[in-house]
Coordinates of C-alpha atoms in Angstrom, one line a residue:
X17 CA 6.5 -25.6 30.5
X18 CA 7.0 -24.4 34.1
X19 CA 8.3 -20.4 34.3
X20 CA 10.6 -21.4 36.5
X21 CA 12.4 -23.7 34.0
X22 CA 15.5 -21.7 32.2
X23 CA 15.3 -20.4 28.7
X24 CA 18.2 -23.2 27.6
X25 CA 15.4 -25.6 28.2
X26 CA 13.2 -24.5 25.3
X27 CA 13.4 -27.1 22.9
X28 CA 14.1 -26.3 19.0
X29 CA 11.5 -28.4 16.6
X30 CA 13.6 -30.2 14.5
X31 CA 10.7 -30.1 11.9
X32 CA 11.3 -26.0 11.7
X33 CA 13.7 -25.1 8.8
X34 CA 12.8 -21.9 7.7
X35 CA 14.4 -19.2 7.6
X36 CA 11.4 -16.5 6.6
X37 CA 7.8 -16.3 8.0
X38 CA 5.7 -15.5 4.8
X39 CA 2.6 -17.2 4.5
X40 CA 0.7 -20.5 5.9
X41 CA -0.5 -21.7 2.5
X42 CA 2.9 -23.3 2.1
X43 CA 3.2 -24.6 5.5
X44 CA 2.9 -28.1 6.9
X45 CA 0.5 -29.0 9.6
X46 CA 3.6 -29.8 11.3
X47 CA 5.4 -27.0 10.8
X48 CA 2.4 -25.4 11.7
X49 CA 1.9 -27.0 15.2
X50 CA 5.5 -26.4 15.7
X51 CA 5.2 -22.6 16.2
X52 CA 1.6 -23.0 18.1
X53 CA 3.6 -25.4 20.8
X54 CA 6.7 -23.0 20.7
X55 CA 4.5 -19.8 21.2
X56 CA 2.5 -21.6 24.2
X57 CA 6.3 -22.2 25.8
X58 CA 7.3 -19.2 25.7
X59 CA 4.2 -17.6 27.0
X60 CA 4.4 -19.9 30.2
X61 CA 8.0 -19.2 30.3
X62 CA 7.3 -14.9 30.1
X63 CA 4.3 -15.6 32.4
X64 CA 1.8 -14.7 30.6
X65 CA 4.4 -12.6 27.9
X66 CA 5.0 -10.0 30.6
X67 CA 8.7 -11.2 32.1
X68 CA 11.8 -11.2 29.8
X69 CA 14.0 -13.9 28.9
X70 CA 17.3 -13.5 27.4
X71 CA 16.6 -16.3 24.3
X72 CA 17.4 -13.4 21.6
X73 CA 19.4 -10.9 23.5
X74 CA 22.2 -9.0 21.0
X75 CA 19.9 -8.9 18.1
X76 CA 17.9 -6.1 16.5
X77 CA 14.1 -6.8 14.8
X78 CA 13.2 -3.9 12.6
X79 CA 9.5 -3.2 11.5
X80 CA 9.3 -1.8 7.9
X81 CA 5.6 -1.1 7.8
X82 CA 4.0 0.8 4.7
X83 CA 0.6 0.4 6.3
X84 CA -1.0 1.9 9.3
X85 CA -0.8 -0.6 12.2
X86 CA -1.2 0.1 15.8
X87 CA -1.8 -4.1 17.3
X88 CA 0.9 -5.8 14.8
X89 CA 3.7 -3.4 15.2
X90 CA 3.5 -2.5 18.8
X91 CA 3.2 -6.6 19.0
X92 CA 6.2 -7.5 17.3
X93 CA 8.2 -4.8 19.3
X94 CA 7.2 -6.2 22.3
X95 CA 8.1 -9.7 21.4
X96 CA 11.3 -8.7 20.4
X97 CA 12.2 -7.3 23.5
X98 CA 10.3 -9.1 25.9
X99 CA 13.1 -12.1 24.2
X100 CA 15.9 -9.4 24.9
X101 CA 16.5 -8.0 21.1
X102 CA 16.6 -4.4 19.8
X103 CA 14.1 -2.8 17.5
X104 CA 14.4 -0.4 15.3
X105 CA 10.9 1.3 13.7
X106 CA 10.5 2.6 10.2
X107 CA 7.8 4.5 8.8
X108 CA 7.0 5.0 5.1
X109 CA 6.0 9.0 6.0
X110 CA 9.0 11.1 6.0
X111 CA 11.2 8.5 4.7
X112 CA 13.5 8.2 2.1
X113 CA 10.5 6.3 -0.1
X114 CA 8.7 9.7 -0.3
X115 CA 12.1 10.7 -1.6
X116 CA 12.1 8.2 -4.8
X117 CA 14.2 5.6 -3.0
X118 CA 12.5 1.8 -3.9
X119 CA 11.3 0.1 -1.6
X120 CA 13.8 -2.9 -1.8
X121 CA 16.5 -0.4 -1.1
X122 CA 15.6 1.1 1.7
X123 CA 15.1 -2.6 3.3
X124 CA 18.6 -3.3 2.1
X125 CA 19.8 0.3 3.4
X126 CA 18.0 -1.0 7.1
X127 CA 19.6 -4.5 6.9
X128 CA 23.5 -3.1 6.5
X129 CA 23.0 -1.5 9.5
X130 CA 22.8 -5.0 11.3
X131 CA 19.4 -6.5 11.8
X132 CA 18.7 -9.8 12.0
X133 CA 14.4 -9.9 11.4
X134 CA 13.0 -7.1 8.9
X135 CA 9.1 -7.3 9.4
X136 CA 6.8 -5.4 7.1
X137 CA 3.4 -4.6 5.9
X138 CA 2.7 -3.7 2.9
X139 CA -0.3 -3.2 0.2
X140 CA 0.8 -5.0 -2.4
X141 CA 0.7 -8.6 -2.7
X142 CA 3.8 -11.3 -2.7
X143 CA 6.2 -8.2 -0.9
X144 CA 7.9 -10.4 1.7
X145 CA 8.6 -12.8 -0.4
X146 CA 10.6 -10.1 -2.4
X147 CA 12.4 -9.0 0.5
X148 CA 13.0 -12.5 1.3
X149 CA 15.0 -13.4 -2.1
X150 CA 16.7 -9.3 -2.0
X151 CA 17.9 -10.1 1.7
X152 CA 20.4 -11.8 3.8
X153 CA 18.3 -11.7 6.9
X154 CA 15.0 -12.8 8.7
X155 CA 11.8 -12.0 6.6
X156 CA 8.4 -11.9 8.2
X157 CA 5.2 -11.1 6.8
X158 CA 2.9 -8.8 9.0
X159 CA 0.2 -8.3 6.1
X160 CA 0.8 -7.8 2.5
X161 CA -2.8 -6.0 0.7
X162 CA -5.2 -8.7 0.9
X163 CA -3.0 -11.4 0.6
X164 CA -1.8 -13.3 3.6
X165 CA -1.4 -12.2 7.7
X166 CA 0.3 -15.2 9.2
X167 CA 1.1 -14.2 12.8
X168 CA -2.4 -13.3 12.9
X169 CA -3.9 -16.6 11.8
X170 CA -1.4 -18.8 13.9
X171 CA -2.6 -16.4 17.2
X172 CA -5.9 -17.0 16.5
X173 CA -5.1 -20.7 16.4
X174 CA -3.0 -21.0 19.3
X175 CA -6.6 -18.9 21.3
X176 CA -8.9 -21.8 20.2
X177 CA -6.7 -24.6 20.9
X178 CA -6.2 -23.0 24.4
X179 CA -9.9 -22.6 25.2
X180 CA -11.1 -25.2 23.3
X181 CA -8.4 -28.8 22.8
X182 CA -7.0 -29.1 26.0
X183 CA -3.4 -30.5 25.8
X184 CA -3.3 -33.0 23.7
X185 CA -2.1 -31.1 21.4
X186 CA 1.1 -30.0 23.4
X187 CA 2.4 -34.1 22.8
X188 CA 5.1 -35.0 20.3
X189 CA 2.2 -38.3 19.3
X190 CA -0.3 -35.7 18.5
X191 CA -1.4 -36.2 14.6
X192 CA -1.0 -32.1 13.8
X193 CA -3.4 -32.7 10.4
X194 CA -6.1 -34.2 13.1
X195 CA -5.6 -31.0 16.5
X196 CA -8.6 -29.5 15.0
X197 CA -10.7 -32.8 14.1
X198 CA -15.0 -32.3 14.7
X199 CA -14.4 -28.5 15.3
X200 CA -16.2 -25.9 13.6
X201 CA -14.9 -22.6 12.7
X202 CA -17.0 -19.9 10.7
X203 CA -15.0 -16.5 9.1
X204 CA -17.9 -14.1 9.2
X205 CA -17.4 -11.0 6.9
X206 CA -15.3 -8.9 4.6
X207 CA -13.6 -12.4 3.0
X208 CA -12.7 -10.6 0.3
X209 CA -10.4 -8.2 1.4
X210 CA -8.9 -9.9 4.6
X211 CA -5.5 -11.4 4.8
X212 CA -6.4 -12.5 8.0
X213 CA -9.6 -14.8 6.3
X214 CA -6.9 -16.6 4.1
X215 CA -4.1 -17.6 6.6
X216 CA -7.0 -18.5 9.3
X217 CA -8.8 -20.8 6.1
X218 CA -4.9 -22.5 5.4
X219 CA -4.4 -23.0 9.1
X220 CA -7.2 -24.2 10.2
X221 CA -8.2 -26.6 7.4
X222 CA -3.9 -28.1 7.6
X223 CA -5.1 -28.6 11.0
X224 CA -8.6 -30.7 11.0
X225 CA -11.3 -28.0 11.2
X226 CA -14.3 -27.8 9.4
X227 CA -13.9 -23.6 8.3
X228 CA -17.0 -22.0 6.9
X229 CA -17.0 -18.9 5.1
X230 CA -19.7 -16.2 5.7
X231 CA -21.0 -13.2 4.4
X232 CA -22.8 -11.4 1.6
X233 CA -22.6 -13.0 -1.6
X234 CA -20.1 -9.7 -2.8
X235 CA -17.8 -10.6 -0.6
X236 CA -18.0 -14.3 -0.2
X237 CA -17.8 -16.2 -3.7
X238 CA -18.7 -20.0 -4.2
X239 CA -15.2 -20.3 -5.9
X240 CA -14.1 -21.3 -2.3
X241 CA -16.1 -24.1 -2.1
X242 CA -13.7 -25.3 -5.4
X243 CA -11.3 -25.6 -2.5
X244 CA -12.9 -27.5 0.0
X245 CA -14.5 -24.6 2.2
X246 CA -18.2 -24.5 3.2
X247 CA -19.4 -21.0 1.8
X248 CA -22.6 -19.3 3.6
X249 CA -24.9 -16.5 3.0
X250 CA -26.8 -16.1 6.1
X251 CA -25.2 -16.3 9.7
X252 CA -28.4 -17.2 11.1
X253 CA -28.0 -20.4 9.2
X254 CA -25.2 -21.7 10.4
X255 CA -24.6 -20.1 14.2
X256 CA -26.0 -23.3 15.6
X257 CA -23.2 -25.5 14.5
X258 CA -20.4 -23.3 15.2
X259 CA -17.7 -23.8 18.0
X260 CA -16.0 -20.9 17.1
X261 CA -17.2 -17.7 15.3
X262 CA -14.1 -15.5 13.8
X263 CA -16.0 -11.6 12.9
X264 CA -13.6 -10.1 10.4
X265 CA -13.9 -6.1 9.9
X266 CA -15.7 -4.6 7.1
X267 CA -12.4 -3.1 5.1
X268 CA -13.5 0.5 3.6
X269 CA -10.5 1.5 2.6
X270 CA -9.8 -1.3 0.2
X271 CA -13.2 -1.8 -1.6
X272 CA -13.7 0.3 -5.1
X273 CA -17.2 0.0 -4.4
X274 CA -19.7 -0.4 -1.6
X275 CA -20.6 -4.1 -1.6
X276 CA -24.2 -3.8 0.2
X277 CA -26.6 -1.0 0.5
X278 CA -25.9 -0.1 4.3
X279 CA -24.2 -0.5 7.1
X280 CA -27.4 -1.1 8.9
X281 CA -28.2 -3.8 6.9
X282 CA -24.6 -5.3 6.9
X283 CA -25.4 -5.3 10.5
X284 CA -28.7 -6.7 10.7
X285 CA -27.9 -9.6 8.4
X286 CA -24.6 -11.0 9.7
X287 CA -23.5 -8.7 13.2
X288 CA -22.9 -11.0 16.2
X289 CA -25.5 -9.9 18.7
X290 CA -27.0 -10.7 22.1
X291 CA -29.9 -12.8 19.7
X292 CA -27.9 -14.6 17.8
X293 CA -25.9 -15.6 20.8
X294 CA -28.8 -17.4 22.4
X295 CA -29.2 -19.7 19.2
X296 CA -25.2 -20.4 19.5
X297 CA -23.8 -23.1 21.0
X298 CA -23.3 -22.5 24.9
X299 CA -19.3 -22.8 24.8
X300 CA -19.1 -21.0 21.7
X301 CA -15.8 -19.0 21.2
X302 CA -15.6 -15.3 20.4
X303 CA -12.7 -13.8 17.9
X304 CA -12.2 -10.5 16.0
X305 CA -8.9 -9.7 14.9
X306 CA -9.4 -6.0 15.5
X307 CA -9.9 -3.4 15.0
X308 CA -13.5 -4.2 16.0
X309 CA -16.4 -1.8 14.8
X310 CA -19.2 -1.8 17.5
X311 CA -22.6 -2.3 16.5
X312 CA -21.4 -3.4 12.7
X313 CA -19.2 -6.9 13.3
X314 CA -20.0 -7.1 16.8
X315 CA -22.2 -5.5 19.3
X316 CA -20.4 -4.4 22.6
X317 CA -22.6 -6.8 24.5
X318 CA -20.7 -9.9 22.7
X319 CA -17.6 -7.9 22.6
X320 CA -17.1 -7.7 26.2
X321 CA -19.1 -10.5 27.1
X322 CA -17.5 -13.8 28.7
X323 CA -17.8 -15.7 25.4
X324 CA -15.3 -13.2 23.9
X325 CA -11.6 -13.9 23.7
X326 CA -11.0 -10.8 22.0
X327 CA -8.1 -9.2 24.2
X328 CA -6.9 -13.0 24.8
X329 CA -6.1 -13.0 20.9
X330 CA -4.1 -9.6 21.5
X331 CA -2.0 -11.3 23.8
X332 CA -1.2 -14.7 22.4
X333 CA 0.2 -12.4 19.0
X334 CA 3.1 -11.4 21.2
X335 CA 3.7 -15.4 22.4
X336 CA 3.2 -15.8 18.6
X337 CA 5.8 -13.1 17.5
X338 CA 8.2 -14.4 20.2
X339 CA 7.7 -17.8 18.6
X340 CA 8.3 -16.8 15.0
X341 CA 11.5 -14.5 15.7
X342 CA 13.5 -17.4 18.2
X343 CA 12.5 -20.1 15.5
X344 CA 13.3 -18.1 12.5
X345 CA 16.5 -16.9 13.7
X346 CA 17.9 -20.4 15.1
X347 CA 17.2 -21.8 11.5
X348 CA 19.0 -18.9 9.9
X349 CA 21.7 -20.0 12.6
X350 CA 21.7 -23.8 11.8
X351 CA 21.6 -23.2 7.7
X352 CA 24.8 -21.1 8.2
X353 CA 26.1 -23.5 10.5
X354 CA 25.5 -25.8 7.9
X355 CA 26.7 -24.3 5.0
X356 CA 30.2 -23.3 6.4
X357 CA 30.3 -26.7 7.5
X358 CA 30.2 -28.0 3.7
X359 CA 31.9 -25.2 2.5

């Protein structure tokens, strides 16, 4: 879309219907491609997610995060207001939670005062989708424990078809369960832990790709292949046939136990480096959801090399999050439309 167009000209996919953002294991490929085309509008249309566009001006996004976050929250805000909303930010620490108040309250306490999106992060499993049935409003799921991360996984997505699909894509005849057809994409890492490792493996695979799942036999189990997905020990196995190369972070502070002797050897065994580069493929793509750890998942000669589309990722969450808020809230819209129609 041309950023001269106006913001009336972004089209609504009539295959959106959802109210809530939860999860992409539930998610059509179409539904799916829906957001990634929307997202790549708007980003055109804010060249580049840096000019504001009135699409959601008068409404208010608030961030209910239980977790630390420093790229997800600061992303969301931004996308709200780059679309002309209001934000309001909540933080567990000082709150009324560490007064005894539950946590479905104080998200029912934030929504009276007149929001339309609640997004929130939490450590336990299946949370948004409690908010969702406790509230009137928007839901959307920035992380919950090790569960699911879907904004995440749809901007890592929307990076590879950018860099790698060309436009295709961007047509109403393109065959969404067929995008990412003959395309390799390896999760390298803490698969365990990672929300982001299970909305990329629902995405992608919805989508065409051939996913492989990589890393130490802890933290990688063959139960995956149960469910279609290549599973992998050694990344020096598999580099070669890998278009795209996804290095998840190690997560500390959610193993009980260590789940390999050492760091060092975590990194000898399975870090992207300068070495392993020159057996990959020449295009190869880049990704780390971040935070990255330097010489663990990545060394910084990968990291900031021009195979990396690390920062890219950073800024196609906002297109995402600007996506996922303007489709969200016009289904809300058109299911009230709808039901005052009947009513």
């Amino acid at each position: 879309m041309d950023a001269s167009l106006s913001p009336d000209q972004l089209s609504f996919p009539a295959v959106w219907r959802h109210p809530h953002l939860l999860d992409l294991e539930r998610l059509t490929a179409a539904e799916i491609l829906a957001i990634l085309r929307t997202a790549d509008e708007l980003k055109t249309m804010t060249e580049g997610c840096r000019r504001k566009v009135p699409l959601l001006t008068g409404r208010t996004c608030a961030n209910l995060f239980f977790e630390n976050s420093t790229r997800t929250r600061n992303s969301f805000s931004l996308a709200a207001k780059r679309l002309g909303a209001d934000t309001v930010e909540f933080s567990s620490s000082g709150s009324s939670v560490a007064k005894g108040e539950t946590f479905v309250d104080t998200a029912k306490t934030i929504e009276a005062m007149g929001v339309d999106w609640v997004v929130t992060r939490h450590s336990t499993p299946g949370t948004p989708h409690l908010l969702a049935r406790e509230l009137g409003c928007c839901v959307l799921n920035a992380g919950d424990g090790p569960h699911e991360h879907p904004t995440q996984g749809l901007l890592d997505m929307l990076t590879i078809l950018q860099h790698r699909i060309g436009s295709d894509w961007k047509s109403e005849s393109a065959d969404p369960e067929k995008v990412f057809a003959g395309m390799t994409v390896a999760l390298v890492g803490d698969i365990a832990h990672s929300r982001t490792a299970r909305s990329n493996l629902w995405g992608l695979r919805k989508l065409g790709a051939h996913v492989i799942i990589c890393g130490p036999p802890t933290l990688v189990s063959h139960r995956w292949e149960e469910l279609g997905f290549e599973v992998a020990h050694r990344l020096d196995e598999i580099v070669h046939r890998c278009d795209v190369l996804n290095l998840l972070r190690i997560q500390f502070e959610r193993q009980k136990a260590r789940p390999f002797p050492s760091v060092y050897e975590y990194a000898a065994l399975y870090a992207m480096n300068g070495q392993r580069l020159r057996h990959a493929k020449p295009d190869i793509l880049i990704m780390a959801p971040g935070p990255i750890n330097r010489g663990v998942e990545i060394t910084p000669e990968v990291a900031d090399g021009p195979h990396s589309v690390i920062l890219e990722q950073v800024t196609n969450g906002i297109a995402v999050r600007m996506a996922s808020l303007w489709l969200l809230a016009n289904a809300k819209d058109n299911a009230d439309a709808s039901t005052e129609t009947l009513a």
